[in-house]
mmCIF file of C-alpha atoms in Angstrom:
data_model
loop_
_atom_site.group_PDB
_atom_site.id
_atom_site.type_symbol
_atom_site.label_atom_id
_atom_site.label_comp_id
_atom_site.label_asym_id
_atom_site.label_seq_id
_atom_site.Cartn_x
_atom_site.Cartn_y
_atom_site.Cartn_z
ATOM 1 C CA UNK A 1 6.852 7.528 -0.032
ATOM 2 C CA UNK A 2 9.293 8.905 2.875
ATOM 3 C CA UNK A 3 12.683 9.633 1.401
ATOM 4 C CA UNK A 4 15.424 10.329 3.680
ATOM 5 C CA UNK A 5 17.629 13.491 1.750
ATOM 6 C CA UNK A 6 20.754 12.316 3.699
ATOM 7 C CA UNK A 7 21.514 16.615 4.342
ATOM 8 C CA UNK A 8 20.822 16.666 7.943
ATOM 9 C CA UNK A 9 17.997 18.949 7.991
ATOM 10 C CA UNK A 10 14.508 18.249 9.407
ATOM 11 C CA UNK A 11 10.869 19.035 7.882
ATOM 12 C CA UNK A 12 9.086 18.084 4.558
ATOM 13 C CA UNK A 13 9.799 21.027 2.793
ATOM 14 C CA UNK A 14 10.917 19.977 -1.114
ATOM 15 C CA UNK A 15 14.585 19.489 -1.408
ATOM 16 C CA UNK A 16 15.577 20.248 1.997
ATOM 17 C CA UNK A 17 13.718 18.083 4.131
ATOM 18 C CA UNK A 18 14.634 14.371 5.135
ATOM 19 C CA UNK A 19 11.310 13.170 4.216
ATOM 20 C CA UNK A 20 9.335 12.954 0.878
ATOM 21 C CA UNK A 21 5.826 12.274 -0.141
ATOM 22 C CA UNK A 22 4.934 11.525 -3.163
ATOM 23 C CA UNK A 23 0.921 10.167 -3.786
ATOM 24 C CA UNK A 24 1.396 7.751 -6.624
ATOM 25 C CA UNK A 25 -0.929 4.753 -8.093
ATOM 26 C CA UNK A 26 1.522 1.653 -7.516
ATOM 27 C CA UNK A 27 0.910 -0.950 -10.429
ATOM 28 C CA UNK A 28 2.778 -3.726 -11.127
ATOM 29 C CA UNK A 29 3.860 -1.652 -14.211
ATOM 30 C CA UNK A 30 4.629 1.629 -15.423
ATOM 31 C CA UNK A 31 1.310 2.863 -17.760
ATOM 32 C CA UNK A 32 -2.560 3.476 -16.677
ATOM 33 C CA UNK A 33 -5.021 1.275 -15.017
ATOM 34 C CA UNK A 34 -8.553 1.327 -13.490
ATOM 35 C CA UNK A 35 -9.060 2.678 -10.219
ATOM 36 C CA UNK A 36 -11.725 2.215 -8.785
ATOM 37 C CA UNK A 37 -13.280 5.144 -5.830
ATOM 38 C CA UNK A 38 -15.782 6.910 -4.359
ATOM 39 C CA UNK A 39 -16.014 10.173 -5.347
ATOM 40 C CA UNK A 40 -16.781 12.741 -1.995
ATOM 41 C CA UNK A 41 -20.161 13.850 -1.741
ATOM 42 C CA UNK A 42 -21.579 10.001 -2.745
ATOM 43 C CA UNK A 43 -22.588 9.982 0.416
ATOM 44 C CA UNK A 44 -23.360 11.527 3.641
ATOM 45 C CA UNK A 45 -19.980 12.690 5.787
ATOM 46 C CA UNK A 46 -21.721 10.344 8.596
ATOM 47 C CA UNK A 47 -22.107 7.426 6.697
ATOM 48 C CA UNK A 48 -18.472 8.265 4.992
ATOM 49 C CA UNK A 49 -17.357 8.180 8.291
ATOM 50 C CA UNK A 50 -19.452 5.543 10.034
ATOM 51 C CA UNK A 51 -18.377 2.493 7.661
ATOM 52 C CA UNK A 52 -14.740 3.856 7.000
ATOM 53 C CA UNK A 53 -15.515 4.561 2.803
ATOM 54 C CA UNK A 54 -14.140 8.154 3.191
ATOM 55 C CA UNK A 55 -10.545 7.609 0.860
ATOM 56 C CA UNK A 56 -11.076 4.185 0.237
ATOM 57 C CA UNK A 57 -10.039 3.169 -3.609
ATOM 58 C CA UNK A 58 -8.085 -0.025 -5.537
ATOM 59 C CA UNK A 59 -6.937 -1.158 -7.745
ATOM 60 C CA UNK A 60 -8.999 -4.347 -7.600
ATOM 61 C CA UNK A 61 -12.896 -4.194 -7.868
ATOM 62 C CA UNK A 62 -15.464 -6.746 -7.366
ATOM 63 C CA UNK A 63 -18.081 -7.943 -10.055
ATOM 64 C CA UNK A 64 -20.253 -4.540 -8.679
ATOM 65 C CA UNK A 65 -17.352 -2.353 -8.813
ATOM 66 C CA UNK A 66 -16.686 -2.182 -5.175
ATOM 67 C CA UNK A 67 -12.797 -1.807 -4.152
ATOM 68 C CA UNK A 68 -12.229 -4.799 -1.641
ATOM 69 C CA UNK A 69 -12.672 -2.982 1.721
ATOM 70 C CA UNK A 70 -16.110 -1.291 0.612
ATOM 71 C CA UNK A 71 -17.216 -4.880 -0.309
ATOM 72 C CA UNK A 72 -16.657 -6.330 2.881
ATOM 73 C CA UNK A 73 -17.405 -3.362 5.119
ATOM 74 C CA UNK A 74 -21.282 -3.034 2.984
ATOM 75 C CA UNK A 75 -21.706 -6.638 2.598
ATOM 76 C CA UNK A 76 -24.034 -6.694 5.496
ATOM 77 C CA UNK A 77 -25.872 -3.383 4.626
ATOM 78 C CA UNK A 78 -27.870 -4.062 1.313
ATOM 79 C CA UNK A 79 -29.416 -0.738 0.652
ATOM 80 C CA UNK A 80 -26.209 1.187 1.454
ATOM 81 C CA UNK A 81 -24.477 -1.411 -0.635
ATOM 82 C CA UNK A 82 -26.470 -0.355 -3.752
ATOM 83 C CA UNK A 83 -26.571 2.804 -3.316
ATOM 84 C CA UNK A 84 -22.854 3.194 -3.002
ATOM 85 C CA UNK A 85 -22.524 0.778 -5.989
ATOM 86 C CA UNK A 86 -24.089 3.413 -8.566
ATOM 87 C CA UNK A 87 -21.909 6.548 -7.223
ATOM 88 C CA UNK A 88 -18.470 4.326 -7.894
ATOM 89 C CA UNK A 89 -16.633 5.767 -10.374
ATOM 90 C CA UNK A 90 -14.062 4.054 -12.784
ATOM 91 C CA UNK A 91 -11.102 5.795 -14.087
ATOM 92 C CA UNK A 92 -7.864 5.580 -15.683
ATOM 93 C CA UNK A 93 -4.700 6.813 -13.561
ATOM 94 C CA UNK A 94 -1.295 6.849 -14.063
ATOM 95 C CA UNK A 95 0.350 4.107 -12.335
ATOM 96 C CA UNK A 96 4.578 3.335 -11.408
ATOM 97 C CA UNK A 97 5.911 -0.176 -10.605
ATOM 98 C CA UNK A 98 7.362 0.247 -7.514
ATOM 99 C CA UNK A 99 11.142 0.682 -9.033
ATOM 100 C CA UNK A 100 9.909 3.134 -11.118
ATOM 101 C CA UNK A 101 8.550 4.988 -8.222
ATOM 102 C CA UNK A 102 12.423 4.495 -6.234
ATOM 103 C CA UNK A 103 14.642 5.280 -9.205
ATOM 104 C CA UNK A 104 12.667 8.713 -9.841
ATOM 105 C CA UNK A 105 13.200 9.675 -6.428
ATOM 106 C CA UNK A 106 16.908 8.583 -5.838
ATOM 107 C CA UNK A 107 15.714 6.283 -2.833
ATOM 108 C CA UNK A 108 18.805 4.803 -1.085
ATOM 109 C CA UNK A 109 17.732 3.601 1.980
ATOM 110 C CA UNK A 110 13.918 2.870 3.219
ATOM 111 C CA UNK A 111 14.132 2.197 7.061
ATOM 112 C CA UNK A 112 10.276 1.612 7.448
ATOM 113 C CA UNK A 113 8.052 0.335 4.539
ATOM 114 C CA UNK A 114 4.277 0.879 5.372
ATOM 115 C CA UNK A 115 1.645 -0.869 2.381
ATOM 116 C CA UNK A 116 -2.191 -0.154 2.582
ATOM 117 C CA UNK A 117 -3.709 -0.696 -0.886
ATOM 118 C CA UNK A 118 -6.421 -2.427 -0.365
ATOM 119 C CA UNK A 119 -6.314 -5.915 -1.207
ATOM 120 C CA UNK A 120 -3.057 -4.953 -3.944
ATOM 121 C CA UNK A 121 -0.506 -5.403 -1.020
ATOM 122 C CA UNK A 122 0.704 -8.327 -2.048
ATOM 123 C CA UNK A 123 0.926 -7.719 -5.100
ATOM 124 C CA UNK A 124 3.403 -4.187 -4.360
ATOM 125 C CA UNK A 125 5.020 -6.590 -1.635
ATOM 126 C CA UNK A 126 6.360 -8.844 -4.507
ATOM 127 C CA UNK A 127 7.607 -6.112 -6.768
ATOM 128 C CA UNK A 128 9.698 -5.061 -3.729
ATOM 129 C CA UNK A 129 11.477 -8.369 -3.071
ATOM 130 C CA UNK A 130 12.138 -8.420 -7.593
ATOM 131 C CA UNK A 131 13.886 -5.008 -6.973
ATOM 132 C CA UNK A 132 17.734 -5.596 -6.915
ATOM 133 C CA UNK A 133 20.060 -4.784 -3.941
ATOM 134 C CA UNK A 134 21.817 -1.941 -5.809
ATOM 135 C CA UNK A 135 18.306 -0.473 -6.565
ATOM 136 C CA UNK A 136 17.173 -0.156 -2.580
ATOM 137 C CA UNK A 137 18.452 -1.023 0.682
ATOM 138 C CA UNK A 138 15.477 -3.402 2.432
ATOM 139 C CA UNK A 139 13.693 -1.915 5.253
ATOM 140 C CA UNK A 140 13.924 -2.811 8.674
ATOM 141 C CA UNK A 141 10.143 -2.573 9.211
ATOM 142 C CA UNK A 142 7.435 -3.832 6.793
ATOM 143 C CA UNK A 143 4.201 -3.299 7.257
ATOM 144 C CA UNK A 144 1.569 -4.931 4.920
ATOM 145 C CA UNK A 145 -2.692 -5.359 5.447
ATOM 146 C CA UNK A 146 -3.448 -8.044 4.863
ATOM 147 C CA UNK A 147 -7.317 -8.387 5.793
ATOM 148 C CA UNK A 148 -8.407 -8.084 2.289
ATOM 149 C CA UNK A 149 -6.021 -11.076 0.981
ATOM 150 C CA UNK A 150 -7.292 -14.325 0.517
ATOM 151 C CA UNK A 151 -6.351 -17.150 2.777
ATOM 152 C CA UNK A 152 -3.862 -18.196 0.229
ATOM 153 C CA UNK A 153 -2.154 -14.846 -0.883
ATOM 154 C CA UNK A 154 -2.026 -14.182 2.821
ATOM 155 C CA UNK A 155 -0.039 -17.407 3.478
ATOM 156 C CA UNK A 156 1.969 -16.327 0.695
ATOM 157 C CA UNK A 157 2.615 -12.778 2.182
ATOM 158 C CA UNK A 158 3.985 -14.678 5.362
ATOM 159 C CA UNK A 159 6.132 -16.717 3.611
ATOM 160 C CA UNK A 160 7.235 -13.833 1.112
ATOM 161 C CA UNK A 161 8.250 -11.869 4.301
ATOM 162 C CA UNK A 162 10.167 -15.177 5.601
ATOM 163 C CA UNK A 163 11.488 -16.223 2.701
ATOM 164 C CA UNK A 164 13.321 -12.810 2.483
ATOM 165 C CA UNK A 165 14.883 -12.733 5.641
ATOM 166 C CA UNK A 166 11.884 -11.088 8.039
ATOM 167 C CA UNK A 167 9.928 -12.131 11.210
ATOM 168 C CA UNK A 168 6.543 -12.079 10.531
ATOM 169 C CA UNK A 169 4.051 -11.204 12.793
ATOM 170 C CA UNK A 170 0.478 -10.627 12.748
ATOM 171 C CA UNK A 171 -1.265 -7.324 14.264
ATOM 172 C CA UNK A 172 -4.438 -5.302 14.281
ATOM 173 C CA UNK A 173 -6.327 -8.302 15.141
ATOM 174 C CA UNK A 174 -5.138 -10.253 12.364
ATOM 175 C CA UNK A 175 -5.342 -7.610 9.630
ATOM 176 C CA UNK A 176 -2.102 -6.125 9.243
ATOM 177 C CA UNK A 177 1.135 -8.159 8.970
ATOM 178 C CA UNK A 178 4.625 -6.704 10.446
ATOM 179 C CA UNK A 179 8.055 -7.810 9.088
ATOM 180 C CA UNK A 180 10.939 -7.478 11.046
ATOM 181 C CA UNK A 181 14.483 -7.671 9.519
ATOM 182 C CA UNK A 182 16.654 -10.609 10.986
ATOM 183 C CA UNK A 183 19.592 -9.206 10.591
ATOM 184 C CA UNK A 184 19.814 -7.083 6.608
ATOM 185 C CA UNK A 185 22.889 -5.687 6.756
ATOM 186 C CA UNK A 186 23.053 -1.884 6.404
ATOM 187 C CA UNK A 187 25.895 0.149 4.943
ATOM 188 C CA UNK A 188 24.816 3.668 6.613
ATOM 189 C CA UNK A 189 23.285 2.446 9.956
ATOM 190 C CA UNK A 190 24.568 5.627 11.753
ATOM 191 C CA UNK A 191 22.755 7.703 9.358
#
């Protein structure tokens, strides 16, 4: 979460900085869910590394467990696959609906929107769009990843984005989806 402080001063410093990070669990409501991770140490650093499993958790498991990116990166490396199958581990995290997450941080304005969660984007994408104007300004730029969407939700990202005033465009061979603004208009543009 990047949260513009409006006071002119630059850094990330708490309060007096122009951007904010906050590392949440986005639901679809306020509460606790299942997440679903591997814990470091699992496995090697290399193999962490090698097949991209280093940070990777969802949301969204498979029948084994595996968040959607582990289960399509190991589906073509059995042994690895069950190994890394018995070290996931399953636990309950606080989660905040995306308004939640804006009204406890006073965001105004969002000039870039970036989603990675692992086969969950659409799912934050539509709590966006439910949000009210007088909750959030739209973006200008919205990123989503969409590789680990079916065929369907990712026909329905593209006409989510459309349908809500954005040029769509696909990037990162197909994986990631970038929405452009056609136009939103912006109250504090010269901010």
């Amino acid at each position: 979460l990047v949260r513009n402080y409006g006071n002119g001063t630059s850094g990330r410093e708490e309060g007096g900085g122009r951007l904010k990070f906050a590392n949440k669990c986005i639901a679809e409501e306020d509460g606790r869910s299942v997440m679903y991770r591997l814990p470091p140490g699992a496995v090697s650093p290399e193999v962490m590394h090698k097949f991209g499993l280093d940070g990777s958790s969802s949301l969204l498991a498979d029948e084994d467990g595996l968040p959607p990116g582990m289960a399509m990166t190991l589906s073509k490396h059995k042994e690895l696959r069950e190994s890394v199958i018995n070290s996931i581990v399953a636990e309950e995290v606080d989660c905040q609906s995306m308004s939640s997450l804006l009204k406890e941080h006073a965001i105004t304005r969002i000039d870039v929107l970036a989603v990675d969660t692992e086969g969950y984007d659409l799912k934050i994408a539509k709590q966006f769009f439910e949000i009210s104007p007088q909750d959030c300004t739209r973006p200008q730029v919205l990123f989503l990843e969409v590789g680990l969407l079916s065929p369907e939700d990712h026909e329905e990202a593209v006409a989510l984005l459309e349908g809500n005033g954005y040029r769509a465009m696909h990037c990162g061979y197909g994986m990631e989806l970038l929405g452009i603004s056609n136009g939103i208009d912006r109250e504090d543009d010269e901010a």
